[in-house]
Amino acid sequence: MNEHLTEDIQYMKRALSLAERGCGFTSPNPMVGAVIVKGGRIIGEGFHEKYGQAHAERNALAACTENPKGATMYVTLEPCCHHGKQPPCTDAVIEAGMSRVVIGSPDPNPLVSGKGVQILKEAGIEVAKGVMKDECDRLNEIFLHYITTGTPFVLMKYAMTMDGKIAAYTGKSKWITGEAAREHAHGLRRRLSAIMVGAGTVITDDPLLTCRIPGGRNPVRIICDSRLRTPLDSAVVKTAGDVPTIIATCSGDADKSRLYEDRGCRIIRTPEENGRVSLPCLMKKLAEEKIDSVLIEGGAALNWSALESGIVTKVNTYIAPKIFGGETAKSPVGGAGVSSPGEAFFLRNGSVRRIGDDFLIESEVDKRCSRE
């Protein structure tokens, strides 16, 4: 049994809490925290604060209150060993004279992937791997997905009643969940790089799609609009000069497109797929622009299209202890639906927690259960 395990967990928890401070600002880089301990005391700590800036290890070393030689560094992700926007962190760790490095997650980036550990060991540094690995992996589920698949992490989010309704039969939907659940859901806009809705949602609700959390960062707004129906006087178009806004379309109407571009929107064209924007093609184009994650806050039609196209990574379902009833009241996922239970989209690794009076179920889409 690892003689250091108790203190390793203690300091890795601290490193995790530091890493979370970078939420919404490090994309497409991971969130990383680092803690330096010497003689049973923390002498330095830091986190990756913003994409392009110093990494957690170098920030922790810069914050040291005494010479870190012989100390132990706790870091949530394997230190990088390549030149990117910043120099290799392994160099800084070795130069500082660390005697031991404790790592949470291995880095799946092919430029690192075990090489960082190897370099530290060759320099005579003791390395412990996998401390609180599940927690460290969960923190960076977006980065891990993006770096291994080359496509954005797509989170589909919706709120519904106990009987599966997202609105009353009249179409009224404010509010289904309570304030605590809505605040939690709103925090996703800060964490993910982009937010995506369909043109129908813009026409019906005229949302702003910004992050209203103090100190937060607005996500890139993406409107799936196959036929360029988005109103020019909608909130998203009127504020496109202030918040990056993309209109994804399969329309070739250059004159219509120019009307949006003149107001600050960007147009991304994709091939047509079942009469709609090709979502897999759109995801590929977004990934090329280093958009590593997309939050879908659309209606039933977009939710079905996203599931059917296979782009959804995870589903967040907020459930309110209410019953609406109504045969015509909408459910979260529309479209044609499946023809039999065996053709369902299966979810796995579900977790349930209570937020105020509501419940949140977080589930991963099981990619092995392909409907092909």
mmCIF file of C-alpha atoms in Angstrom:
data_model
loop_
_atom_site.group_PDB
_atom_site.id
_atom_site.type_symbol
_atom_site.label_atom_id
_atom_site.label_comp_id
_atom_site.label_asym_id
_atom_site.label_seq_id
_atom_site.Cartn_x
_atom_site.Cartn_y
_atom_site.Cartn_z
ATOM 1 C CA MET A 1 0.000 0.000 0.000
ATOM 2 C CA ASN A 2 1.269 3.476 -0.869
ATOM 3 C CA GLU A 3 2.666 4.970 2.354
ATOM 4 C CA HIS A 4 1.950 8.446 1.007
ATOM 5 C CA LEU A 5 -1.644 7.744 -0.065
ATOM 6 C CA THR A 6 -3.457 9.788 2.601
ATOM 7 C CA GLU A 7 -1.419 12.927 2.064
ATOM 8 C CA ASP A 8 -1.349 12.366 -1.710
ATOM 9 C CA ILE A 9 -5.161 12.447 -1.753
ATOM 10 C CA GLN A 10 -5.241 15.491 0.528
ATOM 11 C CA TYR A 11 -2.990 17.568 -1.713
ATOM 12 C CA MET A 12 -4.477 16.272 -4.971
ATOM 13 C CA LYS A 13 -7.885 17.465 -3.739
ATOM 14 C CA ARG A 14 -6.353 20.897 -3.302
ATOM 15 C CA ALA A 15 -4.854 20.736 -6.794
ATOM 16 C CA LEU A 16 -8.284 19.830 -8.202
ATOM 17 C CA SER A 17 -9.957 22.771 -6.484
ATOM 18 C CA LEU A 18 -7.296 25.086 -7.949
ATOM 19 C CA ALA A 19 -7.737 23.609 -11.432
ATOM 20 C CA GLU A 20 -11.467 24.369 -11.376
ATOM 21 C CA ARG A 21 -10.694 28.085 -11.122
ATOM 22 C CA GLY A 22 -9.668 27.989 -14.778
ATOM 23 C CA CYS A 23 -13.158 26.837 -15.826
ATOM 24 C CA GLY A 24 -14.241 28.584 -19.009
ATOM 25 C CA PHE A 25 -10.879 30.216 -19.732
ATOM 26 C CA THR A 26 -8.396 27.454 -20.662
ATOM 27 C CA SER A 27 -10.196 25.958 -23.677
ATOM 28 C CA PRO A 28 -9.047 24.135 -25.749
ATOM 29 C CA ASN A 29 -6.370 23.425 -23.153
ATOM 30 C CA PRO A 30 -7.234 21.377 -20.046
ATOM 31 C CA MET A 31 -7.871 22.732 -16.565
ATOM 32 C CA VAL A 32 -4.840 21.917 -14.427
ATOM 33 C CA GLY A 33 -3.891 22.613 -10.824
ATOM 34 C CA ALA A 34 -0.526 22.144 -9.092
ATOM 35 C CA VAL A 35 0.541 22.144 -5.433
ATOM 36 C CA ILE A 36 4.123 22.035 -4.128
ATOM 37 C CA VAL A 37 4.685 20.532 -0.680
ATOM 38 C CA LYS A 38 7.884 20.530 1.390
ATOM 39 C CA GLY A 39 8.253 19.402 4.969
ATOM 40 C CA GLY A 40 4.515 18.813 5.273
ATOM 41 C CA ARG A 41 3.704 22.392 4.226
ATOM 42 C CA ILE A 42 2.371 23.888 0.992
ATOM 43 C CA ILE A 43 5.064 26.256 -0.251
ATOM 44 C CA GLY A 44 3.579 27.030 -3.664
ATOM 45 C CA GLU A 45 0.476 26.459 -5.722
ATOM 46 C CA GLY A 46 -1.008 27.564 -9.014
ATOM 47 C CA PHE A 47 -3.344 26.684 -11.862
ATOM 48 C CA HIS A 48 -3.623 27.177 -15.612
ATOM 49 C CA GLU A 49 -5.482 30.469 -15.668
ATOM 50 C CA LYS A 50 -6.017 31.163 -19.349
ATOM 51 C CA TYR A 51 -5.294 29.626 -22.738
ATOM 52 C CA GLY A 52 -1.896 30.760 -23.979
ATOM 53 C CA GLN A 53 -0.647 31.712 -20.531
ATOM 54 C CA ALA A 54 1.699 29.864 -18.143
ATOM 55 C CA HIS A 55 0.764 26.328 -17.130
ATOM 56 C CA ALA A 56 -0.106 25.275 -13.588
ATOM 57 C CA GLU A 57 3.333 23.824 -12.798
ATOM 58 C CA ARG A 58 5.182 27.020 -13.682
ATOM 59 C CA ASN A 59 2.654 29.169 -11.827
ATOM 60 C CA ALA A 60 3.083 27.018 -8.714
ATOM 61 C CA LEU A 61 6.878 27.261 -8.924
ATOM 62 C CA ALA A 62 6.694 31.034 -9.392
ATOM 63 C CA ALA A 63 4.549 31.283 -6.256
ATOM 64 C CA CYS A 64 6.943 29.304 -4.025
ATOM 65 C CA THR A 65 7.721 30.940 -0.688
ATOM 66 C CA GLU A 66 10.982 29.001 -0.336
ATOM 67 C CA ASN A 67 13.395 26.920 -2.430
ATOM 68 C CA PRO A 68 11.403 23.980 -3.885
ATOM 69 C CA LYS A 69 14.435 21.706 -4.171
ATOM 70 C CA GLY A 70 13.572 18.296 -2.720
ATOM 71 C CA ALA A 71 9.838 19.060 -2.599
ATOM 72 C CA THR A 72 6.882 17.091 -3.963
ATOM 73 C CA MET A 73 4.651 18.467 -6.710
ATOM 74 C CA TYR A 74 1.015 17.376 -7.012
ATOM 75 C CA VAL A 75 -0.436 18.003 -10.461
ATOM 76 C CA THR A 76 -3.827 16.955 -11.834
ATOM 77 C CA LEU A 77 -2.505 16.151 -15.332
ATOM 78 C CA GLU A 78 0.768 14.708 -16.591
ATOM 79 C CA PRO A 79 3.246 17.587 -17.146
ATOM 80 C CA CYS A 80 3.753 18.524 -20.787
ATOM 81 C CA CYS A 81 7.102 17.825 -22.433
ATOM 82 C CA HIS A 82 6.728 19.643 -25.751
ATOM 83 C CA HIS A 83 6.927 23.222 -26.970
ATOM 84 C CA GLY A 84 3.517 24.772 -27.626
ATOM 85 C CA LYS A 85 2.452 28.265 -26.633
ATOM 86 C CA GLN A 86 4.490 27.570 -23.472
ATOM 87 C CA PRO A 87 7.802 25.724 -22.929
ATOM 88 C CA PRO A 88 7.790 22.157 -21.506
ATOM 89 C CA CYS A 89 6.747 21.957 -17.869
ATOM 90 C CA THR A 90 8.988 18.916 -17.376
ATOM 91 C CA ASP A 91 12.005 21.217 -17.864
ATOM 92 C CA ALA A 92 10.808 23.550 -15.104
ATOM 93 C CA VAL A 93 10.105 20.664 -12.697
ATOM 94 C CA ILE A 94 13.552 19.163 -13.259
ATOM 95 C CA GLU A 95 15.340 22.516 -12.983
ATOM 96 C CA ALA A 96 13.539 23.211 -9.686
ATOM 97 C CA GLY A 97 15.020 20.025 -8.199
ATOM 98 C CA MET A 98 11.753 18.236 -7.347
ATOM 99 C CA SER A 99 12.264 14.877 -5.663
ATOM 100 C CA ARG A 100 8.775 13.522 -6.331
ATOM 101 C CA VAL A 101 5.848 14.266 -8.671
ATOM 102 C CA VAL A 102 2.324 12.950 -8.061
ATOM 103 C CA ILE A 103 0.056 12.879 -11.135
ATOM 104 C CA GLY A 104 -3.721 12.496 -11.416
ATOM 105 C CA SER A 105 -4.552 11.913 -15.098
ATOM 106 C CA PRO A 106 -2.206 10.763 -17.859
ATOM 107 C CA ASP A 107 -2.168 13.172 -20.807
ATOM 108 C CA PRO A 108 -3.678 11.491 -23.900
ATOM 109 C CA ASN A 109 -2.145 14.114 -26.195
ATOM 110 C CA PRO A 110 0.164 12.142 -28.533
ATOM 111 C CA LEU A 111 2.805 14.816 -27.967
ATOM 112 C CA VAL A 112 2.885 13.868 -24.269
ATOM 113 C CA SER A 113 1.150 10.514 -23.529
ATOM 114 C CA GLY A 114 3.594 9.012 -21.038
ATOM 115 C CA LYS A 115 6.622 10.887 -22.330
ATOM 116 C CA GLY A 116 6.343 13.455 -19.564
ATOM 117 C CA VAL A 117 6.489 10.732 -16.915
ATOM 118 C CA GLN A 118 9.419 9.058 -18.669
ATOM 119 C CA ILE A 119 11.435 12.291 -18.829
ATOM 120 C CA LEU A 120 10.868 12.953 -15.103
ATOM 121 C CA LYS A 121 11.931 9.424 -14.179
ATOM 122 C CA GLU A 122 15.047 9.626 -16.339
ATOM 123 C CA ALA A 123 15.953 12.781 -14.419
ATOM 124 C CA GLY A 124 15.846 10.781 -11.171
ATOM 125 C CA ILE A 125 12.467 12.054 -9.975
ATOM 126 C CA GLU A 126 10.110 9.620 -8.256
ATOM 127 C CA VAL A 127 6.722 9.613 -10.032
ATOM 128 C CA ALA A 128 3.382 8.397 -8.646
ATOM 129 C CA LYS A 129 0.542 8.081 -11.175
ATOM 130 C CA GLY A 130 -3.218 7.744 -11.005
ATOM 131 C CA VAL A 131 -3.919 9.483 -7.680
ATOM 132 C CA MET A 132 -7.625 10.459 -7.785
ATOM 133 C CA LYS A 133 -7.550 9.613 -11.494
ATOM 134 C CA ASP A 134 -11.354 9.340 -11.849
ATOM 135 C CA GLU A 135 -11.872 12.795 -10.369
ATOM 136 C CA CYS A 136 -9.074 14.289 -12.494
ATOM 137 C CA ASP A 137 -10.445 12.639 -15.654
ATOM 138 C CA ARG A 138 -13.943 13.919 -14.876
ATOM 139 C CA LEU A 139 -12.636 17.470 -14.468
ATOM 140 C CA ASN A 140 -11.226 17.361 -17.994
ATOM 141 C CA GLU A 141 -13.794 15.182 -19.764
ATOM 142 C CA ILE A 142 -14.081 17.839 -22.466
ATOM 143 C CA PHE A 143 -10.333 17.989 -23.128
ATOM 144 C CA LEU A 144 -9.939 14.210 -23.025
ATOM 145 C CA HIS A 145 -12.741 13.765 -25.574
ATOM 146 C CA TYR A 146 -11.512 16.535 -27.873
ATOM 147 C CA ILE A 147 -7.874 15.449 -27.909
ATOM 148 C CA THR A 148 -8.667 11.772 -28.526
ATOM 149 C CA THR A 149 -11.478 12.137 -31.087
ATOM 150 C CA GLY A 150 -10.668 15.425 -32.795
ATOM 151 C CA THR A 151 -14.321 16.475 -32.453
ATOM 152 C CA PRO A 152 -16.097 18.708 -29.922
ATOM 153 C CA PHE A 153 -17.583 17.297 -26.731
ATOM 154 C CA VAL A 154 -21.325 17.758 -27.241
ATOM 155 C CA LEU A 155 -23.594 18.100 -24.204
ATOM 156 C CA MET A 156 -27.332 18.002 -24.793
ATOM 157 C CA LYS A 157 -29.246 19.699 -21.983
ATOM 158 C CA TYR A 158 -32.939 20.003 -21.301
ATOM 159 C CA ALA A 159 -35.385 20.453 -18.432
ATOM 160 C CA MET A 160 -38.612 18.472 -18.172
ATOM 161 C CA THR A 161 -41.405 17.535 -15.808
ATOM 162 C CA MET A 162 -41.829 14.142 -14.166
ATOM 163 C CA ASP A 163 -44.108 13.149 -17.049
ATOM 164 C CA GLY A 164 -41.526 14.153 -19.641
ATOM 165 C CA LYS A 165 -42.861 17.517 -20.836
ATOM 166 C CA ILE A 166 -40.738 20.529 -21.775
ATOM 167 C CA ALA A 167 -43.746 22.855 -22.019
ATOM 168 C CA ALA A 168 -47.458 22.960 -21.332
ATOM 169 C CA TYR A 169 -49.831 22.246 -24.229
ATOM 170 C CA THR A 170 -50.043 26.019 -24.758
ATOM 171 C CA GLY A 171 -46.306 26.144 -25.419
ATOM 172 C CA LYS A 172 -45.531 28.010 -22.196
ATOM 173 C CA SER A 173 -42.364 26.738 -20.530
ATOM 174 C CA LYS A 174 -41.190 29.335 -17.989
ATOM 175 C CA TRP A 175 -40.297 27.979 -15.613
ATOM 176 C CA ILE A 176 -40.105 24.185 -15.403
ATOM 177 C CA THR A 177 -37.278 23.868 -12.884
ATOM 178 C CA GLY A 178 -36.490 26.005 -9.853
ATOM 179 C CA GLU A 179 -33.916 28.772 -9.560
ATOM 180 C CA ALA A 180 -31.099 26.554 -8.227
ATOM 181 C CA ALA A 181 -31.363 24.122 -11.131
ATOM 182 C CA ARG A 182 -31.560 26.969 -13.656
ATOM 183 C CA GLU A 183 -28.454 28.565 -12.168
ATOM 184 C CA HIS A 184 -26.598 25.255 -12.367
ATOM 185 C CA ALA A 185 -27.644 24.783 -15.980
ATOM 186 C CA HIS A 186 -26.617 28.349 -16.768
ATOM 187 C CA GLY A 187 -23.129 27.577 -15.448
ATOM 188 C CA LEU A 188 -22.676 25.198 -18.369
ATOM 189 C CA ARG A 189 -22.563 28.212 -20.679
ATOM 190 C CA ARG A 190 -19.438 29.375 -18.882
ATOM 191 C CA ARG A 191 -17.769 25.973 -19.049
ATOM 192 C CA LEU A 192 -18.437 24.971 -22.662
ATOM 193 C CA SER A 193 -16.959 26.823 -25.622
ATOM 194 C CA ALA A 194 -20.142 27.166 -27.663
ATOM 195 C CA ILE A 195 -23.916 27.045 -27.306
ATOM 196 C CA MET A 196 -26.118 25.780 -30.130
ATOM 197 C CA VAL A 197 -29.827 26.180 -30.828
ATOM 198 C CA GLY A 198 -32.039 25.848 -33.878
ATOM 199 C CA ALA A 199 -33.613 28.724 -35.787
ATOM 200 C CA GLY A 200 -36.994 27.681 -34.372
ATOM 201 C CA THR A 201 -35.825 28.401 -30.829
ATOM 202 C CA VAL A 202 -34.624 31.863 -31.859
ATOM 203 C CA ILE A 203 -37.922 32.599 -33.619
ATOM 204 C CA THR A 204 -40.031 31.382 -30.677
ATOM 205 C CA ASP A 205 -38.039 32.534 -27.636
ATOM 206 C CA ASP A 206 -35.631 35.225 -28.960
ATOM 207 C CA PRO A 207 -32.911 34.179 -26.448
ATOM 208 C CA LEU A 208 -29.679 36.072 -25.885
ATOM 209 C CA LEU A 209 -27.635 32.885 -25.196
ATOM 210 C CA THR A 210 -24.996 34.630 -23.096
ATOM 211 C CA CYS A 211 -23.390 33.782 -19.752
ATOM 212 C CA ARG A 212 -24.831 35.968 -17.027
ATOM 213 C CA ILE A 213 -22.591 34.609 -14.255
ATOM 214 C CA PRO A 214 -20.349 37.417 -12.894
ATOM 215 C CA GLY A 215 -16.838 37.070 -14.297
ATOM 216 C CA GLY A 216 -17.999 34.440 -16.760
ATOM 217 C CA ARG A 217 -17.172 34.153 -20.444
ATOM 218 C CA ASN A 218 -19.785 34.155 -23.187
ATOM 219 C CA PRO A 219 -19.841 31.021 -25.342
ATOM 220 C CA VAL A 220 -19.710 31.241 -29.116
ATOM 221 C CA ARG A 221 -23.350 31.227 -30.276
ATOM 222 C CA ILE A 222 -24.285 28.817 -33.060
ATOM 223 C CA ILE A 223 -27.668 28.921 -34.803
ATOM 224 C CA CYS A 224 -28.540 25.905 -36.960
ATOM 225 C CA ASP A 225 -30.552 27.554 -39.670
ATOM 226 C CA SER A 226 -30.882 25.431 -42.799
ATOM 227 C CA ARG A 227 -32.901 28.015 -44.782
ATOM 228 C CA LEU A 228 -31.694 31.275 -43.155
ATOM 229 C CA ARG A 229 -34.914 32.029 -41.294
ATOM 230 C CA THR A 230 -33.336 33.683 -38.250
ATOM 231 C CA PRO A 231 -34.944 37.152 -37.799
ATOM 232 C CA LEU A 232 -32.526 39.984 -38.479
ATOM 233 C CA ASP A 233 -33.976 41.842 -35.484
ATOM 234 C CA SER A 234 -33.457 38.908 -33.096
ATOM 235 C CA ALA A 235 -31.320 39.407 -29.991
ATOM 236 C CA VAL A 236 -28.538 37.127 -31.232
ATOM 237 C CA VAL A 237 -28.192 38.946 -34.551
ATOM 238 C CA LYS A 238 -28.400 42.413 -33.013
ATOM 239 C CA THR A 239 -25.584 41.564 -30.552
ATOM 240 C CA ALA A 240 -23.383 39.626 -33.010
ATOM 241 C CA GLY A 241 -20.888 42.472 -32.981
ATOM 242 C CA ASP A 242 -20.311 41.922 -29.261
ATOM 243 C CA VAL A 243 -20.627 38.128 -28.920
ATOM 244 C CA PRO A 244 -19.209 35.736 -31.563
ATOM 245 C CA THR A 245 -22.188 34.361 -33.497
ATOM 246 C CA ILE A 246 -22.215 31.660 -36.171
ATOM 247 C CA ILE A 247 -25.113 30.898 -38.500
ATOM 248 C CA ALA A 248 -24.745 27.297 -39.732
ATOM 249 C CA THR A 249 -26.690 26.739 -42.919
ATOM 250 C CA CYS A 250 -26.944 24.659 -46.065
ATOM 251 C CA SER A 251 -28.482 27.566 -47.972
ATOM 252 C CA GLY A 252 -26.489 28.924 -50.886
ATOM 253 C CA ASP A 253 -28.330 32.256 -50.946
ATOM 254 C CA ALA A 254 -25.436 34.746 -50.997
ATOM 255 C CA ASP A 255 -27.682 37.810 -50.699
ATOM 256 C CA LYS A 256 -29.374 36.481 -47.556
ATOM 257 C CA SER A 257 -26.052 35.454 -46.087
ATOM 258 C CA ARG A 258 -24.670 38.952 -46.601
ATOM 259 C CA LEU A 259 -27.484 40.428 -44.497
ATOM 260 C CA TYR A 260 -26.259 38.410 -41.511
ATOM 261 C CA GLU A 261 -22.577 39.016 -42.221
ATOM 262 C CA ASP A 262 -23.193 42.772 -42.401
ATOM 263 C CA ARG A 263 -24.512 42.556 -38.835
ATOM 264 C CA GLY A 264 -21.442 40.719 -37.520
ATOM 265 C CA CYS A 265 -22.509 37.082 -37.898
ATOM 266 C CA ARG A 266 -20.282 34.440 -39.471
ATOM 267 C CA ILE A 267 -21.757 31.996 -41.963
ATOM 268 C CA ILE A 268 -20.646 28.355 -41.975
ATOM 269 C CA ARG A 269 -22.030 26.244 -44.787
ATOM 270 C CA THR A 270 -22.421 22.487 -44.656
ATOM 271 C CA PRO A 271 -23.854 19.933 -47.056
ATOM 272 C CA GLU A 272 -27.550 19.209 -46.686
ATOM 273 C CA GLU A 273 -28.461 16.100 -44.704
ATOM 274 C CA ASN A 274 -32.124 15.076 -44.559
ATOM 275 C CA GLY A 275 -33.024 18.620 -45.516
ATOM 276 C CA ARG A 276 -31.016 20.080 -42.649
ATOM 277 C CA VAL A 277 -27.520 21.240 -41.728
ATOM 278 C CA SER A 278 -25.088 18.314 -41.612
ATOM 279 C CA LEU A 279 -24.224 18.253 -37.907
ATOM 280 C CA PRO A 280 -21.194 15.907 -38.233
ATOM 281 C CA CYS A 281 -19.749 18.217 -40.895
ATOM 282 C CA LEU A 282 -20.448 21.244 -38.689
ATOM 283 C CA MET A 283 -18.677 19.602 -35.730
ATOM 284 C CA LYS A 284 -15.636 18.926 -37.886
ATOM 285 C CA LYS A 285 -15.506 22.577 -38.963
ATOM 286 C CA LEU A 286 -15.888 23.767 -35.350
ATOM 287 C CA ALA A 287 -13.078 21.475 -34.195
ATOM 288 C CA GLU A 288 -10.793 22.999 -36.819
ATOM 289 C CA GLU A 289 -11.455 26.357 -35.162
ATOM 290 C CA LYS A 290 -10.465 24.901 -31.757
ATOM 291 C CA ILE A 291 -14.029 24.900 -30.456
ATOM 292 C CA ASP A 292 -13.702 21.898 -28.167
ATOM 293 C CA SER A 293 -17.233 21.718 -26.749
ATOM 294 C CA VAL A 294 -20.819 22.522 -27.659
ATOM 295 C CA LEU A 295 -23.839 22.888 -25.383
ATOM 296 C CA ILE A 296 -27.102 22.086 -27.148
ATOM 297 C CA GLU A 297 -29.976 24.088 -25.684
ATOM 298 C CA GLY A 298 -32.304 23.639 -28.619
ATOM 299 C CA GLY A 299 -35.790 22.295 -28.936
ATOM 300 C CA ALA A 300 -37.110 18.825 -29.645
ATOM 301 C CA ALA A 301 -36.255 18.924 -33.363
ATOM 302 C CA LEU A 302 -32.580 19.818 -32.890
ATOM 303 C CA ASN A 303 -32.242 17.313 -30.038
ATOM 304 C CA TRP A 304 -33.477 14.511 -32.306
ATOM 305 C CA SER A 305 -31.201 15.585 -35.177
ATOM 306 C CA ALA A 306 -28.193 15.688 -32.840
ATOM 307 C CA LEU A 307 -28.874 12.221 -31.458
ATOM 308 C CA GLU A 308 -29.640 10.750 -34.866
ATOM 309 C CA SER A 309 -26.430 12.171 -36.345
ATOM 310 C CA GLY A 310 -24.335 10.643 -33.546
ATOM 311 C CA ILE A 311 -22.689 13.846 -32.321
ATOM 312 C CA VAL A 312 -23.983 13.802 -28.708
ATOM 313 C CA THR A 313 -21.448 12.807 -26.054
ATOM 314 C CA LYS A 314 -23.438 13.401 -22.880
ATOM 315 C CA VAL A 315 -26.994 14.237 -21.801
ATOM 316 C CA ASN A 316 -27.950 16.411 -18.811
ATOM 317 C CA THR A 317 -31.591 15.990 -17.846
ATOM 318 C CA TYR A 318 -33.073 18.337 -15.246
ATOM 319 C CA ILE A 319 -36.308 16.918 -13.839
ATOM 320 C CA ALA A 320 -38.847 19.000 -11.926
ATOM 321 C CA PRO A 321 -41.300 17.372 -9.482
ATOM 322 C CA LYS A 322 -44.276 18.482 -11.586
ATOM 323 C CA ILE A 323 -46.756 16.885 -13.971
ATOM 324 C CA PHE A 324 -48.103 18.841 -16.954
ATOM 325 C CA GLY A 325 -50.051 16.200 -18.840
ATOM 326 C CA GLY A 326 -51.455 16.941 -22.276
ATOM 327 C CA GLU A 327 -51.286 14.714 -25.332
ATOM 328 C CA THR A 328 -49.951 17.563 -27.470
ATOM 329 C CA ALA A 329 -47.480 18.953 -24.898
ATOM 330 C CA LYS A 330 -43.934 18.583 -26.256
ATOM 331 C CA SER A 331 -41.312 16.160 -24.973
ATOM 332 C CA PRO A 332 -37.543 16.876 -25.059
ATOM 333 C CA VAL A 333 -36.795 14.864 -28.203
ATOM 334 C CA GLY A 334 -38.942 15.104 -31.323
ATOM 335 C CA GLY A 335 -38.278 13.866 -34.834
ATOM 336 C CA ALA A 336 -39.470 10.555 -36.186
ATOM 337 C CA GLY A 337 -38.364 8.631 -33.117
ATOM 338 C CA VAL A 338 -37.325 4.975 -33.060
ATOM 339 C CA SER A 339 -39.604 2.228 -34.302
ATOM 340 C CA SER A 340 -38.874 -0.223 -31.483
ATOM 341 C CA PRO A 341 -37.288 -0.221 -27.991
ATOM 342 C CA GLY A 342 -34.265 -2.069 -29.320
ATOM 343 C CA GLU A 343 -33.408 0.875 -31.549
ATOM 344 C CA ALA A 344 -33.230 3.329 -28.641
ATOM 345 C CA PHE A 345 -30.270 5.580 -27.937
ATOM 346 C CA PHE A 346 -28.774 3.944 -24.862
ATOM 347 C CA LEU A 347 -27.239 5.942 -22.023
ATOM 348 C CA ARG A 348 -24.680 4.704 -19.486
ATOM 349 C CA ASN A 349 -22.757 5.732 -16.374
ATOM 350 C CA GLY A 350 -25.729 7.725 -15.145
ATOM 351 C CA SER A 351 -25.583 9.699 -11.921
ATOM 352 C CA VAL A 352 -28.396 11.435 -10.047
ATOM 353 C CA ARG A 353 -28.213 14.381 -7.683
ATOM 354 C CA ARG A 354 -30.645 16.796 -6.167
ATOM 355 C CA ILE A 355 -30.449 20.523 -6.915
ATOM 356 C CA GLY A 356 -32.965 22.471 -4.877
ATOM 357 C CA ASP A 357 -36.319 20.745 -5.405
ATOM 358 C CA ASP A 358 -35.239 19.344 -8.772
ATOM 359 C CA PHE A 359 -33.103 16.427 -9.908
ATOM 360 C CA LEU A 360 -30.220 16.282 -12.365
ATOM 361 C CA ILE A 361 -29.424 13.064 -14.232
ATOM 362 C CA GLU A 362 -26.070 13.103 -16.042
ATOM 363 C CA SER A 363 -25.530 10.303 -18.563
ATOM 364 C CA GLU A 364 -23.086 9.410 -21.312
ATOM 365 C CA VAL A 365 -24.342 8.361 -24.725
ATOM 366 C CA ASP A 366 -23.292 4.764 -25.334
ATOM 367 C CA LYS A 367 -21.569 4.947 -28.704
ATOM 368 C CA ARG A 368 -21.374 1.138 -28.849
ATOM 369 C CA CYS A 369 -25.150 0.990 -29.257
ATOM 370 C CA SER A 370 -25.096 2.330 -32.790
ATOM 371 C CA ARG A 371 -28.393 2.428 -34.639
ATOM 372 C CA GLU A 372 -26.661 1.706 -37.939
#
